[in-house]
């Protein structure tokens, strides 16, 4: 397990109808982004609003599929977490050995009706 020393400030996002967040990892791959002083090891999402329809946080690997550039967000197939005001979602981005957990690939389904407010806090490991 890695030492946790840095808790970033909450990042608040608002999604309107049709808006989504494309698939991504919260950790940074050193092969793409170079060496990191510290790494995001976990993410905590706090849902600040109910959403009438859509807006789920989605993990595509639930069915072994992949959310790449051709992923159809309208189908939003995978493990979905419905945003409910006051609920929180914690997930890890790294494996215990410090490599990226491929199953942490996630995104947000489009909001169909209403709006979505979410606050994200990234938990980082100790600076190198």
PDB file of C-alpha atoms in Angstrom:
ATOM      1  CA  UNK A   1       0.000   0.000   0.000  1.00  0.00           C
ATOM      2  CA  UNK A   2       1.226   3.484  -0.800  1.00  0.00           C
ATOM      3  CA  UNK A   3       1.450   6.315   1.721  1.00  0.00           C
ATOM      4  CA  UNK A   4      -1.359   8.849   1.392  1.00  0.00           C
ATOM      5  CA  UNK A   5      -0.312  12.386   2.125  1.00  0.00           C
ATOM      6  CA  UNK A   6      -2.086  14.650  -0.314  1.00  0.00           C
ATOM      7  CA  UNK A   7      -5.804  15.292  -0.536  1.00  0.00           C
ATOM      8  CA  UNK A   8      -6.549  17.690  -3.363  1.00  0.00           C
ATOM      9  CA  UNK A   9      -9.345  20.255  -3.044  1.00  0.00           C
ATOM     10  CA  UNK A  10     -12.745  19.234  -4.368  1.00  0.00           C
ATOM     11  CA  UNK A  11     -13.261  19.840  -8.078  1.00  0.00           C
ATOM     12  CA  UNK A  12     -16.932  20.705  -8.762  1.00  0.00           C
ATOM     13  CA  UNK A  13     -18.492  20.011 -12.158  1.00  0.00           C
ATOM     14  CA  UNK A  14     -21.930  20.761 -13.585  1.00  0.00           C
ATOM     15  CA  UNK A  15     -23.359  18.750 -16.469  1.00  0.00           C
ATOM     16  CA  UNK A  16     -26.315  19.974 -18.529  1.00  0.00           C
ATOM     17  CA  UNK A  17     -28.487  17.922 -20.891  1.00  0.00           C
ATOM     18  CA  UNK A  18     -26.318  16.116 -23.452  1.00  0.00           C
ATOM     19  CA  UNK A  19     -23.063  16.648 -21.570  1.00  0.00           C
ATOM     20  CA  UNK A  20     -20.876  13.724 -20.521  1.00  0.00           C
ATOM     21  CA  UNK A  21     -17.304  12.995 -19.485  1.00  0.00           C
ATOM     22  CA  UNK A  22     -15.305  10.839 -21.897  1.00  0.00           C
ATOM     23  CA  UNK A  23     -13.578   7.694 -20.683  1.00  0.00           C
ATOM     24  CA  UNK A  24     -10.346   8.252 -18.788  1.00  0.00           C
ATOM     25  CA  UNK A  25      -8.096   7.103 -15.981  1.00  0.00           C
ATOM     26  CA  UNK A  26      -7.619   9.417 -13.011  1.00  0.00           C
ATOM     27  CA  UNK A  27      -3.991   8.281 -12.637  1.00  0.00           C
ATOM     28  CA  UNK A  28      -1.351   9.422 -15.092  1.00  0.00           C
ATOM     29  CA  UNK A  29       0.495   6.823 -17.150  1.00  0.00           C
ATOM     30  CA  UNK A  30       4.226   7.686 -16.967  1.00  0.00           C
ATOM     31  CA  UNK A  31       4.661   6.310 -20.513  1.00  0.00           C
ATOM     32  CA  UNK A  32       2.287   9.045 -21.749  1.00  0.00           C
ATOM     33  CA  UNK A  33       2.794  11.859 -19.242  1.00  0.00           C
ATOM     34  CA  UNK A  34       6.344  11.274 -17.997  1.00  0.00           C
ATOM     35  CA  UNK A  35       7.438  10.659 -14.415  1.00  0.00           C
ATOM     36  CA  UNK A  36       5.040  12.002 -11.784  1.00  0.00           C
ATOM     37  CA  UNK A  37       5.978  13.643  -8.478  1.00  0.00           C
ATOM     38  CA  UNK A  38       2.931  11.984  -6.943  1.00  0.00           C
ATOM     39  CA  UNK A  39       0.113   9.902  -8.339  1.00  0.00           C
ATOM     40  CA  UNK A  40      -3.653   9.855  -7.925  1.00  0.00           C
ATOM     41  CA  UNK A  41      -4.267   6.552  -6.169  1.00  0.00           C
ATOM     42  CA  UNK A  42      -7.996   6.899  -5.543  1.00  0.00           C
ATOM     43  CA  UNK A  43     -10.947   9.108  -6.406  1.00  0.00           C
ATOM     44  CA  UNK A  44     -13.953  10.121  -4.342  1.00  0.00           C
ATOM     45  CA  UNK A  45     -17.043  11.439  -6.122  1.00  0.00           C
ATOM     46  CA  UNK A  46     -19.722  13.189  -4.087  1.00  0.00           C
ATOM     47  CA  UNK A  47     -23.005  13.614  -5.921  1.00  0.00           C
ATOM     48  CA  UNK A  48     -24.450  17.047  -5.176  1.00  0.00           C
ATOM     49  CA  UNK A  49     -27.746  16.611  -7.022  1.00  0.00           C
ATOM     50  CA  UNK A  50     -30.239  14.030  -8.165  1.00  0.00           C
ATOM     51  CA  UNK A  51     -30.433  13.603 -11.940  1.00  0.00           C
ATOM     52  CA  UNK A  52     -33.836  13.012 -13.516  1.00  0.00           C
ATOM     53  CA  UNK A  53     -32.382  10.767 -16.230  1.00  0.00           C
ATOM     54  CA  UNK A  54     -28.880   9.765 -17.349  1.00  0.00           C
ATOM     55  CA  UNK A  55     -25.615  11.110 -15.961  1.00  0.00           C
ATOM     56  CA  UNK A  56     -24.462   7.820 -14.460  1.00  0.00           C
ATOM     57  CA  UNK A  57     -20.792   7.268 -13.674  1.00  0.00           C
ATOM     58  CA  UNK A  58     -19.864   4.271 -15.801  1.00  0.00           C
ATOM     59  CA  UNK A  59     -17.142   1.641 -15.622  1.00  0.00           C
ATOM     60  CA  UNK A  60     -17.078  -0.124 -18.989  1.00  0.00           C
ATOM     61  CA  UNK A  61     -15.036  -3.158 -18.011  1.00  0.00           C
ATOM     62  CA  UNK A  62     -17.956  -4.688 -16.119  1.00  0.00           C
ATOM     63  CA  UNK A  63     -18.848  -6.575 -19.316  1.00  0.00           C
ATOM     64  CA  UNK A  64     -15.286  -6.836 -20.625  1.00  0.00           C
ATOM     65  CA  UNK A  65     -15.892  -4.060 -23.137  1.00  0.00           C
ATOM     66  CA  UNK A  66     -13.726  -1.009 -23.586  1.00  0.00           C
ATOM     67  CA  UNK A  67     -14.640   2.672 -23.722  1.00  0.00           C
ATOM     68  CA  UNK A  68     -12.383   3.803 -26.528  1.00  0.00           C
ATOM     69  CA  UNK A  69     -12.914   6.637 -28.990  1.00  0.00           C
ATOM     70  CA  UNK A  70     -15.623   4.663 -30.797  1.00  0.00           C
ATOM     71  CA  UNK A  71     -17.633   3.907 -27.664  1.00  0.00           C
ATOM     72  CA  UNK A  72     -21.358   4.597 -28.009  1.00  0.00           C
ATOM     73  CA  UNK A  73     -22.191   6.703 -24.948  1.00  0.00           C
ATOM     74  CA  UNK A  74     -25.909   6.625 -25.716  1.00  0.00           C
ATOM     75  CA  UNK A  75     -25.954   2.891 -24.959  1.00  0.00           C
ATOM     76  CA  UNK A  76     -23.890   3.436 -21.800  1.00  0.00           C
ATOM     77  CA  UNK A  77     -23.247  -0.285 -21.306  1.00  0.00           C
ATOM     78  CA  UNK A  78     -21.261  -1.308 -18.239  1.00  0.00           C
ATOM     79  CA  UNK A  79     -21.347  -0.972 -14.480  1.00  0.00           C
ATOM     80  CA  UNK A  80     -23.327   2.212 -13.828  1.00  0.00           C
ATOM     81  CA  UNK A  81     -23.647   4.261 -10.653  1.00  0.00           C
ATOM     82  CA  UNK A  82     -26.702   6.482 -10.629  1.00  0.00           C
ATOM     83  CA  UNK A  83     -26.071   9.949  -9.177  1.00  0.00           C
ATOM     84  CA  UNK A  84     -28.138  10.545  -6.046  1.00  0.00           C
ATOM     85  CA  UNK A  85     -27.724  13.676  -3.956  1.00  0.00           C
ATOM     86  CA  UNK A  86     -25.551  12.947  -0.929  1.00  0.00           C
ATOM     87  CA  UNK A  87     -24.184   9.621  -2.203  1.00  0.00           C
ATOM     88  CA  UNK A  88     -20.455   9.090  -2.538  1.00  0.00           C
ATOM     89  CA  UNK A  89     -18.382   6.794  -4.731  1.00  0.00           C
ATOM     90  CA  UNK A  90     -14.810   5.779  -3.856  1.00  0.00           C
ATOM     91  CA  UNK A  91     -12.660   3.828  -6.292  1.00  0.00           C
ATOM     92  CA  UNK A  92      -8.978   3.088  -6.653  1.00  0.00           C
ATOM     93  CA  UNK A  93      -6.971   3.990  -9.743  1.00  0.00           C
ATOM     94  CA  UNK A  94      -3.792   2.078  -8.922  1.00  0.00           C
ATOM     95  CA  UNK A  95      -3.020  -1.494  -7.988  1.00  0.00           C
ATOM     96  CA  UNK A  96      -1.009  -2.118  -4.781  1.00  0.00           C
ATOM     97  CA  UNK A  97       2.197  -2.318  -6.876  1.00  0.00           C
ATOM     98  CA  UNK A  98       1.632   1.233  -8.164  1.00  0.00           C
ATOM     99  CA  UNK A  99       0.564   0.377 -11.716  1.00  0.00           C
ATOM    100  CA  UNK A 100      -2.677   1.665 -13.216  1.00  0.00           C
ATOM    101  CA  UNK A 101      -5.711  -0.525 -12.564  1.00  0.00           C
ATOM    102  CA  UNK A 102      -7.111  -1.014 -16.071  1.00  0.00           C
ATOM    103  CA  UNK A 103     -10.594  -1.611 -14.623  1.00  0.00           C
ATOM    104  CA  UNK A 104     -10.644   1.947 -13.242  1.00  0.00           C
ATOM    105  CA  UNK A 105     -11.344   3.299 -16.740  1.00  0.00           C
ATOM    106  CA  UNK A 106     -14.516   5.327 -16.306  1.00  0.00           C
ATOM    107  CA  UNK A 107     -16.622   8.108 -17.733  1.00  0.00           C
ATOM    108  CA  UNK A 108     -20.014   9.723 -17.406  1.00  0.00           C
ATOM    109  CA  UNK A 109     -23.115   8.889 -19.407  1.00  0.00           C
ATOM    110  CA  UNK A 110     -24.836  11.894 -20.973  1.00  0.00           C
ATOM    111  CA  UNK A 111     -27.417  13.724 -18.896  1.00  0.00           C
ATOM    112  CA  UNK A 112     -30.771  13.096 -20.584  1.00  0.00           C
ATOM    113  CA  UNK A 113     -33.056  15.122 -18.312  1.00  0.00           C
ATOM    114  CA  UNK A 114     -32.175  17.596 -15.549  1.00  0.00           C
ATOM    115  CA  UNK A 115     -28.640  18.528 -14.558  1.00  0.00           C
ATOM    116  CA  UNK A 116     -25.848  16.825 -12.652  1.00  0.00           C
ATOM    117  CA  UNK A 117     -23.602  18.360 -10.012  1.00  0.00           C
ATOM    118  CA  UNK A 118     -20.651  16.354  -8.704  1.00  0.00           C
ATOM    119  CA  UNK A 119     -17.632  17.142  -6.527  1.00  0.00           C
ATOM    120  CA  UNK A 120     -14.493  15.047  -7.042  1.00  0.00           C
ATOM    121  CA  UNK A 121     -11.585  14.702  -4.639  1.00  0.00           C
ATOM    122  CA  UNK A 122      -8.435  12.961  -5.819  1.00  0.00           C
ATOM    123  CA  UNK A 123      -6.319  11.207  -3.228  1.00  0.00           C
ATOM    124  CA  UNK A 124      -2.609  11.219  -4.048  1.00  0.00           C
ATOM    125  CA  UNK A 125       0.341   9.282  -2.740  1.00  0.00           C
ATOM    126  CA  UNK A 126       3.366  10.790  -1.041  1.00  0.00           C
ATOM    127  CA  UNK A 127       5.499  13.030  -3.269  1.00  0.00           C
ATOM    128  CA  UNK A 128       8.700  11.432  -4.472  1.00  0.00           C
TER     129      UNK A 128
END
